[in-house]
Short mmCIF file of C-alpha atoms in Angstrom, two decimals:
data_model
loop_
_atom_site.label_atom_id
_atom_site.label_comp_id
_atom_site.label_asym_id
_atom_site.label_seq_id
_atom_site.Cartn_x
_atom_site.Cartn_y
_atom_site.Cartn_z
CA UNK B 162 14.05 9.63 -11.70
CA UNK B 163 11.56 9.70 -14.21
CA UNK B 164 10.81 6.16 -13.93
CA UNK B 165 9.73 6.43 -10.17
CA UNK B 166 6.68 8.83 -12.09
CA UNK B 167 5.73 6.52 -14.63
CA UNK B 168 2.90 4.63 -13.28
CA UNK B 169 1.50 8.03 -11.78
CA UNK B 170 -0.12 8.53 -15.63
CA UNK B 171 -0.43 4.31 -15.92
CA UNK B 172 -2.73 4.34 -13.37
CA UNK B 173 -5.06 6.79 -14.89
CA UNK B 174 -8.27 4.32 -16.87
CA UNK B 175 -7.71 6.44 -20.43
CA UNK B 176 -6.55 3.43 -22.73
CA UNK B 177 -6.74 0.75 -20.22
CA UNK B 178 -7.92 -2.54 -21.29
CA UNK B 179 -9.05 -5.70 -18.51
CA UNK B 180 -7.62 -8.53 -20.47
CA UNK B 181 -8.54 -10.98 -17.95
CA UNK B 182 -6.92 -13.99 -15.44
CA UNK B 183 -3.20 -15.06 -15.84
CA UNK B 184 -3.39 -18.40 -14.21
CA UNK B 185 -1.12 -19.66 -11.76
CA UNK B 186 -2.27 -22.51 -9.78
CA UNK B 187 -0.08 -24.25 -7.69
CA UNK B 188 2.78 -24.16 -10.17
CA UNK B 189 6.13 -22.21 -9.04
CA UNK B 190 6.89 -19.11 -11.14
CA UNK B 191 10.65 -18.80 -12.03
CA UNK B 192 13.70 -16.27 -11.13
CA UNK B 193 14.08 -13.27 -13.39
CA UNK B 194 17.15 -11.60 -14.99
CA UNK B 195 18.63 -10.02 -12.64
CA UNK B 196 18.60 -6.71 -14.83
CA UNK B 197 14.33 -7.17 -15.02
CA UNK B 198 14.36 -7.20 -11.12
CA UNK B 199 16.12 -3.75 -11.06
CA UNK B 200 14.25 -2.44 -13.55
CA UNK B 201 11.19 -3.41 -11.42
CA UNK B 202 12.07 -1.83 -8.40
CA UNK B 203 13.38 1.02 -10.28
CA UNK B 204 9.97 2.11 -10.25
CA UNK B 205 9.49 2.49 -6.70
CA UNK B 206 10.53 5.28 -4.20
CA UNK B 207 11.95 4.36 -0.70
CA UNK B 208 13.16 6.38 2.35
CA UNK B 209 16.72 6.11 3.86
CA UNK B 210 17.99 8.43 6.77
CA UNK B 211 21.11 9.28 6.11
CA UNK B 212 24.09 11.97 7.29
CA UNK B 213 25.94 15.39 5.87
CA UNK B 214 28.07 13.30 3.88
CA UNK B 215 24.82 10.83 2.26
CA UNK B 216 25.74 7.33 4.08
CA UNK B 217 23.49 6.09 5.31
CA UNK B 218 22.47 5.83 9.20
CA UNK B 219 22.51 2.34 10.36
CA UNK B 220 21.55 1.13 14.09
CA UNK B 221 24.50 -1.32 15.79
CA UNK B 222 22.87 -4.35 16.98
CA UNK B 223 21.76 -3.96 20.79
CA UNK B 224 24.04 -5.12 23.45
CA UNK B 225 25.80 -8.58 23.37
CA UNK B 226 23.68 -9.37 20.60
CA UNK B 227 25.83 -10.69 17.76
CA UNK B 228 25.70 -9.54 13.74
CA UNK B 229 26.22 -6.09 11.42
CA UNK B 230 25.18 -2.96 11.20
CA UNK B 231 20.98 -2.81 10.00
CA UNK B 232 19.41 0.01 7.98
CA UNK B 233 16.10 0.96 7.54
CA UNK B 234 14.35 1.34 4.65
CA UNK B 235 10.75 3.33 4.81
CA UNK B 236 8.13 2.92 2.32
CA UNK B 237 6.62 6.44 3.61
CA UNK B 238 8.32 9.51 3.52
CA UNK B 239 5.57 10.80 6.24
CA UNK B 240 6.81 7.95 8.47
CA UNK B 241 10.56 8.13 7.70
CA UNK B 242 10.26 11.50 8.39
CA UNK B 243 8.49 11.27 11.65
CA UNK B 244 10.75 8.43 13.01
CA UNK B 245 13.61 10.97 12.79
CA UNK B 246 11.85 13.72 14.55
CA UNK B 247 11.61 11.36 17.55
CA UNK B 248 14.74 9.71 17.52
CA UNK B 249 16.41 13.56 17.75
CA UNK B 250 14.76 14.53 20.43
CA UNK B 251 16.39 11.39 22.16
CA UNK B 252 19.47 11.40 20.52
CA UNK B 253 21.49 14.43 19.84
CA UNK B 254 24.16 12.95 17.81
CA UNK B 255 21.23 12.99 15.09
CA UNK B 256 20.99 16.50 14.72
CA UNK B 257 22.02 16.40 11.16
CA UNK B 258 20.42 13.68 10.01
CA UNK B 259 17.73 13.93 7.24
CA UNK B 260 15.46 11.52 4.94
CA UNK B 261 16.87 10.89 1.65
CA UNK B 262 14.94 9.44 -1.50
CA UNK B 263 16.25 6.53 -3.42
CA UNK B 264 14.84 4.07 -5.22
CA UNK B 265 14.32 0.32 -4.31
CA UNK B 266 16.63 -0.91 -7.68
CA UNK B 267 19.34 1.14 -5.91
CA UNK B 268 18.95 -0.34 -2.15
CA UNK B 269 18.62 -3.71 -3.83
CA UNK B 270 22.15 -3.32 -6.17
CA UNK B 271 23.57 -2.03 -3.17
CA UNK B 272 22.76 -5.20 -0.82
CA UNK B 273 23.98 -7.00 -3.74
CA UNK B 274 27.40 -5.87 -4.54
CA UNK B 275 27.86 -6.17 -0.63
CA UNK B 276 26.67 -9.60 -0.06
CA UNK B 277 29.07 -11.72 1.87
CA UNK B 278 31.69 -9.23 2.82
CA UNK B 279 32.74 -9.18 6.67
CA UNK B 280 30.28 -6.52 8.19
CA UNK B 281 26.99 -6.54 5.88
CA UNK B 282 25.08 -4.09 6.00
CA UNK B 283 21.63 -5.46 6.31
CA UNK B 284 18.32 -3.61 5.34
CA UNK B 285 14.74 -3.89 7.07
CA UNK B 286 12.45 -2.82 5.09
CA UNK B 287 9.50 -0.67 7.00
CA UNK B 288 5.96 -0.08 6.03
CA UNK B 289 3.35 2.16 6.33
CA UNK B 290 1.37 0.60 9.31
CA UNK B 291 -1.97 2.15 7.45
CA UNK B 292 -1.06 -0.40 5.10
CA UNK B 293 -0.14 -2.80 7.39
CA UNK B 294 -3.02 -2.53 9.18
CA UNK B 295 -5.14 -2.61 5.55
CA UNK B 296 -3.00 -6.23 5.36
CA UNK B 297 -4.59 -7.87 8.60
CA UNK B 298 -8.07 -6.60 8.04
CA UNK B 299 -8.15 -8.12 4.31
CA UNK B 300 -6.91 -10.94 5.45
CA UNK B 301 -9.11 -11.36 8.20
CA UNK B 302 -11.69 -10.55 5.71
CA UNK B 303 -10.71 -13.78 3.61
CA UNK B 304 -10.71 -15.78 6.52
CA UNK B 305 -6.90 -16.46 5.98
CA UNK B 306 -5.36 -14.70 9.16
CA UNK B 307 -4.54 -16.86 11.56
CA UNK B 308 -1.34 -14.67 12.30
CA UNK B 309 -0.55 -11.26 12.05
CA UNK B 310 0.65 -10.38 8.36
CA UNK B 311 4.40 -9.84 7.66
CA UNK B 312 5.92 -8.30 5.66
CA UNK B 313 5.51 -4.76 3.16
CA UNK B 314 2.40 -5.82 2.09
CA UNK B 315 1.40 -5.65 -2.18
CA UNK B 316 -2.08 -5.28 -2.89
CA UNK B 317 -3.34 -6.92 -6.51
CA UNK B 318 -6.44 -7.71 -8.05
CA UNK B 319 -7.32 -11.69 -8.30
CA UNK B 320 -10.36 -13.60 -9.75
CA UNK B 321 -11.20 -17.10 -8.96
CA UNK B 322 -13.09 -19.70 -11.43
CA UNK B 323 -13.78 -22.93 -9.13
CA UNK B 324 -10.06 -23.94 -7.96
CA UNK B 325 -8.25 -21.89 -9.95
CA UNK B 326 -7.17 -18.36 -8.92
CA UNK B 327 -5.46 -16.12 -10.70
CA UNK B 328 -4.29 -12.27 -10.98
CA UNK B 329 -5.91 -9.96 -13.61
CA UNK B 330 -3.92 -8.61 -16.40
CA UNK B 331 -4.94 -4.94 -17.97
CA UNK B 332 -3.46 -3.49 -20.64
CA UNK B 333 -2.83 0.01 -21.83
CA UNK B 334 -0.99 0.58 -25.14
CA UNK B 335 1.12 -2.31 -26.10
CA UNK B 336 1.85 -3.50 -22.50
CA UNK B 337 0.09 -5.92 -20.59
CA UNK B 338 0.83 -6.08 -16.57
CA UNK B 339 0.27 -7.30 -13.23
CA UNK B 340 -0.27 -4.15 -11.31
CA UNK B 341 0.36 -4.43 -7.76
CA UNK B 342 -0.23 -1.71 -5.32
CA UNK B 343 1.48 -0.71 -2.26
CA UNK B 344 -1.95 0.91 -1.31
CA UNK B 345 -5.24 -0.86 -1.09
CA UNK B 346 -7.21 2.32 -0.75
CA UNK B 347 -6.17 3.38 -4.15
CA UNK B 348 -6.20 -0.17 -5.81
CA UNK B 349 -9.94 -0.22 -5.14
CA UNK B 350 -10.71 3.31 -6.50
CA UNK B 351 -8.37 1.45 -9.81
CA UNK B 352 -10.82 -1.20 -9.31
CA UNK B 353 -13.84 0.73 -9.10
CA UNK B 354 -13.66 2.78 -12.13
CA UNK B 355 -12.69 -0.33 -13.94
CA UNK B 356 -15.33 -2.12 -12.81
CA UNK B 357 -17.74 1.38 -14.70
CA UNK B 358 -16.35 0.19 -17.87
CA UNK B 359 -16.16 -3.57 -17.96
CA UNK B 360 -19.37 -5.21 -14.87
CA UNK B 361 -18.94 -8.55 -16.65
CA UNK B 362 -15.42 -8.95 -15.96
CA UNK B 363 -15.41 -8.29 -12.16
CA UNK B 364 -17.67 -10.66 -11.06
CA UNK B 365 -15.66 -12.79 -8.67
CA UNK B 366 -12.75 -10.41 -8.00
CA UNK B 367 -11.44 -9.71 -5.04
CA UNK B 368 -7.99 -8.35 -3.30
CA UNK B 369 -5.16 -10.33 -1.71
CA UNK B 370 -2.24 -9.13 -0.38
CA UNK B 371 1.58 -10.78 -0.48
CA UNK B 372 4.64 -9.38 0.90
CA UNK B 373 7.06 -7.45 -1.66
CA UNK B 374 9.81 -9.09 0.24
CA UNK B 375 8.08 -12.41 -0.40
CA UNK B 376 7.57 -11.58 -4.17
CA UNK B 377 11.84 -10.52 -4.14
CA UNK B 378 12.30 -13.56 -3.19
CA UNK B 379 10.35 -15.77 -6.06
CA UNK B 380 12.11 -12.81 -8.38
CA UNK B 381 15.04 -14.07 -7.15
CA UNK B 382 14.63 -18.10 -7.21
CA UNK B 383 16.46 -20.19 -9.70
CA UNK B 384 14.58 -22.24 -12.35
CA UNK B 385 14.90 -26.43 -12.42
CA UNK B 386 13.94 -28.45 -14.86
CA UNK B 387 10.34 -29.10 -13.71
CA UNK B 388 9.62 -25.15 -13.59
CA UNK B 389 11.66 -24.09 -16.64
CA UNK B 390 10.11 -21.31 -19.05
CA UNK B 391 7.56 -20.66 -16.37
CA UNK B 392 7.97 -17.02 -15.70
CA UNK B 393 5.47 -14.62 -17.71
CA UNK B 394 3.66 -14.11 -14.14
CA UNK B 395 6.74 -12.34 -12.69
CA UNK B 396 7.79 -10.68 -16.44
CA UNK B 397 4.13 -8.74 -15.72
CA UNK B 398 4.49 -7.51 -12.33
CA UNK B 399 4.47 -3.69 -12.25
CA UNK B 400 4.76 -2.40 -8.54
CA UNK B 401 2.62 0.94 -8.38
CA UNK B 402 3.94 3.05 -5.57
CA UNK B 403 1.75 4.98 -3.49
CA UNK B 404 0.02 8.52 -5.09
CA UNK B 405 1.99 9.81 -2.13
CA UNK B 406 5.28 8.99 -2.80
CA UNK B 407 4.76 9.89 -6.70
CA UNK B 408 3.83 13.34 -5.26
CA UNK B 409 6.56 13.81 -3.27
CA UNK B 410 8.54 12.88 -5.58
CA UNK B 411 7.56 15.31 -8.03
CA UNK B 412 8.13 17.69 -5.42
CA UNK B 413 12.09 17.29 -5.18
CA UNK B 414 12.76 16.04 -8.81
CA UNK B 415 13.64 19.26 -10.09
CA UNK B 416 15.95 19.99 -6.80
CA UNK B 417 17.26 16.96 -7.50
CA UNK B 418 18.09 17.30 -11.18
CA UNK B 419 20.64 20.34 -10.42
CA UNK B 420 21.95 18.81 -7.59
CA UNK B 421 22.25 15.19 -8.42
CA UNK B 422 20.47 11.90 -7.76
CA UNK B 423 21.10 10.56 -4.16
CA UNK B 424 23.15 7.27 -4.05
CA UNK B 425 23.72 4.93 -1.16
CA UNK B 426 27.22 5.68 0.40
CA UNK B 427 30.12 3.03 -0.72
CA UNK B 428 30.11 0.01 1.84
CA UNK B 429 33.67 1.61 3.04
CA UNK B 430 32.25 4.48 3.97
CA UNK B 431 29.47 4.34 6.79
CA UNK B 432 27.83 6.56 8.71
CA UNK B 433 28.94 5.92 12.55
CA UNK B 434 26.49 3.46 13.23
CA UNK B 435 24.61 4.25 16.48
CA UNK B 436 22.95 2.90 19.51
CA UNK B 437 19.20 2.59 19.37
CA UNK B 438 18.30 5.00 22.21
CA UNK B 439 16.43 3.88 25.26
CA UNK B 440 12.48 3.88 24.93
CA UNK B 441 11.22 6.65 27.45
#
């Protein structure tokens, strides 16, 4: 759990270095190990609802529609929570449900290990539609939207010298990273306070915004020969969860500590999926 803390003191300016543009261009950047990607997401909080027993609650898909069992995964534990609260007043069967914290590495190994088996669970991951909303109006901004953004959106800091665009790279200590936020308000108070202590480098900066499932997948895609040994972009990437979700996560480490870290249920053992109720 102490991981899921780490980039609440990263964050802070005291040792940080700007050490400029990583360069990407148009050129593909390659899979990782797959023991980097979990050790990337390891880093970031998530919300499940799950029962007594800690399987997770998944929804059946709606009538005569064919496929398995979906869960959702919340980037909020506000909006986790508050999805509950509704769906019990609808649906008594959910009386004891709660929200449970786990981390994205753990969601990830678990859709993994169950890959292919008859049944799948699938996962959807859902934002905060602050964020979401953030997304569109950046992109707006840009002049890229011409449809609504998709996705669990990742906000980063890029600079652009004619055609070329590429992310900035800051350092603190011995370790250089991509930081990429999953909240734009507090990427630009980053940005701000950086931009105090080094003007010069921040001339043509700006924010974009990709998807985290979107950056999963490019984590995920295997090398060829043309794009071989091109993957220090994605070795860099440090996902900084929301201040938050590192709060609230302070706030149930030590409960958590005497009672045990939370795990996904085994794929044998569901919770009884259940019908989405009917909108009111």
């Amino acid at each position: 759990m102490k991981s899921l803390i780490r980039w609440s003191a990263t964050v802070g300016l005291v040792g940080i270095t700007l050490l400029g543009s990583m360069w990407i261009g148009t050129t593909q950047v390659l899979a990782l190990p797959q023991e980097q990607i979990v050790q990337k997401l390891r880093s970031v909080p998530v919300f499940t609802i799950t029962d007594g027993r800690g399987s997770l609650l998944v929804l059946a898909p709606p009538n005569g529609q064919k496929g398995g069992p979906i869960a959702g995964i919340f980037i909020s534990q506000k909006d986790a929570q508050a999805f509950l609260d509704r769906e019990k007043t609808r649906n008594p069967q959910l009386k004891d449900v709660q929200v449970s914290l786990v981390s994205l590495a753990q969601v990830y190994e678990f859709y993994q290990s169950n890959k292919g088996k008859p049944d799948q669970l699938s996962f959807t991951i859902v934002p905060s539609k602050q964020q979401s909303d953030a997304a569109n109006a950046l992109l707006k901004q840009n002049g890229k939207q011409a449809q609504p953004f998709n996705g669990t959106p990742l906000f980063v800091m890029a600079s652009q010298d004619g055609a070329k665009e590429g992310f900035l790279v800051v350092q603190r200590g011995n370790q250089a990273a991509v930081p990429m936020f999953f909240n734009k308000e507090e990427l630009q108070a980053f940005m701000d306070q950086l931009k105090k202590q080094q003007s010069d480098q921040f001339k043509n900066v700006k924010i974009q915004v990709f998807s985290l499932e979107g950056l999963i997948a490019e984590m995920q895609r295997k090398p060829d020969k043309d794009t071989a040994g091109n993957d220090e972009f994605l070795s860099k990437v440090q996902l900084v969860p929301s201040r938050e979700s590192l709060e609230y996560v302070r706030s149930v480490t030590g409960k958590q500590q005497n009672q045990g870290r939370p795990q996904i249920a085994p794929a044998n053992k569901p919770a009884t999926p259940v019908k989405p109720a009917p909108k009111q």
